[in-house]
């Protein structure tokens, strides 16, 4: 089975990233991996934001990260 890159409007992939960010933000002290996890997630979110054609959704994701 080969990995398929998400399409620009792949809502499931975006939802997964949002859910992951919420999980990591809820972990005390950032969990075992600390800030490394957040850097990895930030990179993934930046990639997804660049791919997403929906600017309102981009703003929603950024607001969720900043909370």
CSV table of C-alpha atoms in Angstrom, one decimal:
chain,number,residue,atom,x,y,z
A,1,UNK,CA,0.0,0.0,0.0
A,2,UNK,CA,1.4,3.4,-1.0
A,3,UNK,CA,0.9,6.6,0.9
A,4,UNK,CA,-1.3,9.1,-1.0
A,5,UNK,CA,-0.8,12.8,-0.4
A,6,UNK,CA,-3.9,14.6,0.7
A,7,UNK,CA,-5.8,16.6,-1.8
A,8,UNK,CA,-6.0,20.4,-1.2
A,9,UNK,CA,-9.6,20.1,0.0
A,10,UNK,CA,-9.1,16.9,2.0
A,11,UNK,CA,-11.3,17.7,5.0
A,12,UNK,CA,-10.5,14.5,6.8
A,13,UNK,CA,-6.8,15.3,6.8
A,14,UNK,CA,-7.4,18.8,8.0
A,15,UNK,CA,-9.7,17.6,10.7
A,16,UNK,CA,-7.1,15.0,11.8
A,17,UNK,CA,-4.5,17.8,12.1
A,18,UNK,CA,-6.9,20.0,14.1
A,19,UNK,CA,-7.7,17.1,16.4
A,20,UNK,CA,-4.0,16.3,16.9
A,21,UNK,CA,-3.2,19.8,17.9
A,22,UNK,CA,-6.0,19.8,20.4
A,23,UNK,CA,-4.7,16.6,21.9
A,24,UNK,CA,-1.1,17.9,22.2
A,25,UNK,CA,-2.2,21.2,23.6
A,26,UNK,CA,-4.2,19.4,26.3
A,27,UNK,CA,-1.3,17.3,27.4
A,28,UNK,CA,0.5,18.6,30.5
A,29,UNK,CA,3.9,20.1,29.8
A,30,UNK,CA,3.5,19.1,26.2
A,31,UNK,CA,3.8,15.3,26.9
A,32,UNK,CA,7.0,13.2,26.8
A,33,UNK,CA,8.3,14.9,23.6
A,34,UNK,CA,7.8,18.4,24.8
A,35,UNK,CA,8.2,21.2,22.2
A,36,UNK,CA,9.4,18.8,19.5
A,37,UNK,CA,5.9,17.5,19.0
A,38,UNK,CA,4.6,21.0,18.6
A,39,UNK,CA,7.3,21.9,16.0
A,40,UNK,CA,6.4,18.8,14.0
A,41,UNK,CA,2.7,19.6,14.2
A,42,UNK,CA,3.3,23.2,13.3
A,43,UNK,CA,5.2,22.1,10.2
A,44,UNK,CA,2.3,19.8,9.2
A,45,UNK,CA,-0.2,22.5,9.8
A,46,UNK,CA,1.7,25.0,7.7
A,47,UNK,CA,1.8,22.5,4.9
A,48,UNK,CA,-1.9,22.0,5.2
A,49,UNK,CA,-2.7,25.7,5.4
A,50,UNK,CA,-0.7,26.3,2.2
A,51,UNK,CA,-2.7,23.6,0.5
A,52,UNK,CA,-6.1,24.7,1.7
A,53,UNK,CA,-8.2,26.9,-0.5
A,54,UNK,CA,-10.6,27.8,2.3
A,55,UNK,CA,-9.3,30.9,4.1
A,56,UNK,CA,-12.0,30.8,6.8
A,57,UNK,CA,-10.8,27.3,7.7
A,58,UNK,CA,-7.2,28.5,7.8
A,59,UNK,CA,-8.2,31.2,10.3
A,60,UNK,CA,-10.1,28.7,12.4
A,61,UNK,CA,-7.0,26.4,12.6
A,62,UNK,CA,-4.8,29.3,13.5
A,63,UNK,CA,-7.2,30.4,16.2
A,64,UNK,CA,-7.2,26.9,17.7
A,65,UNK,CA,-3.4,26.8,17.8
A,66,UNK,CA,-3.2,30.2,19.5
A,67,UNK,CA,-5.7,29.4,22.3
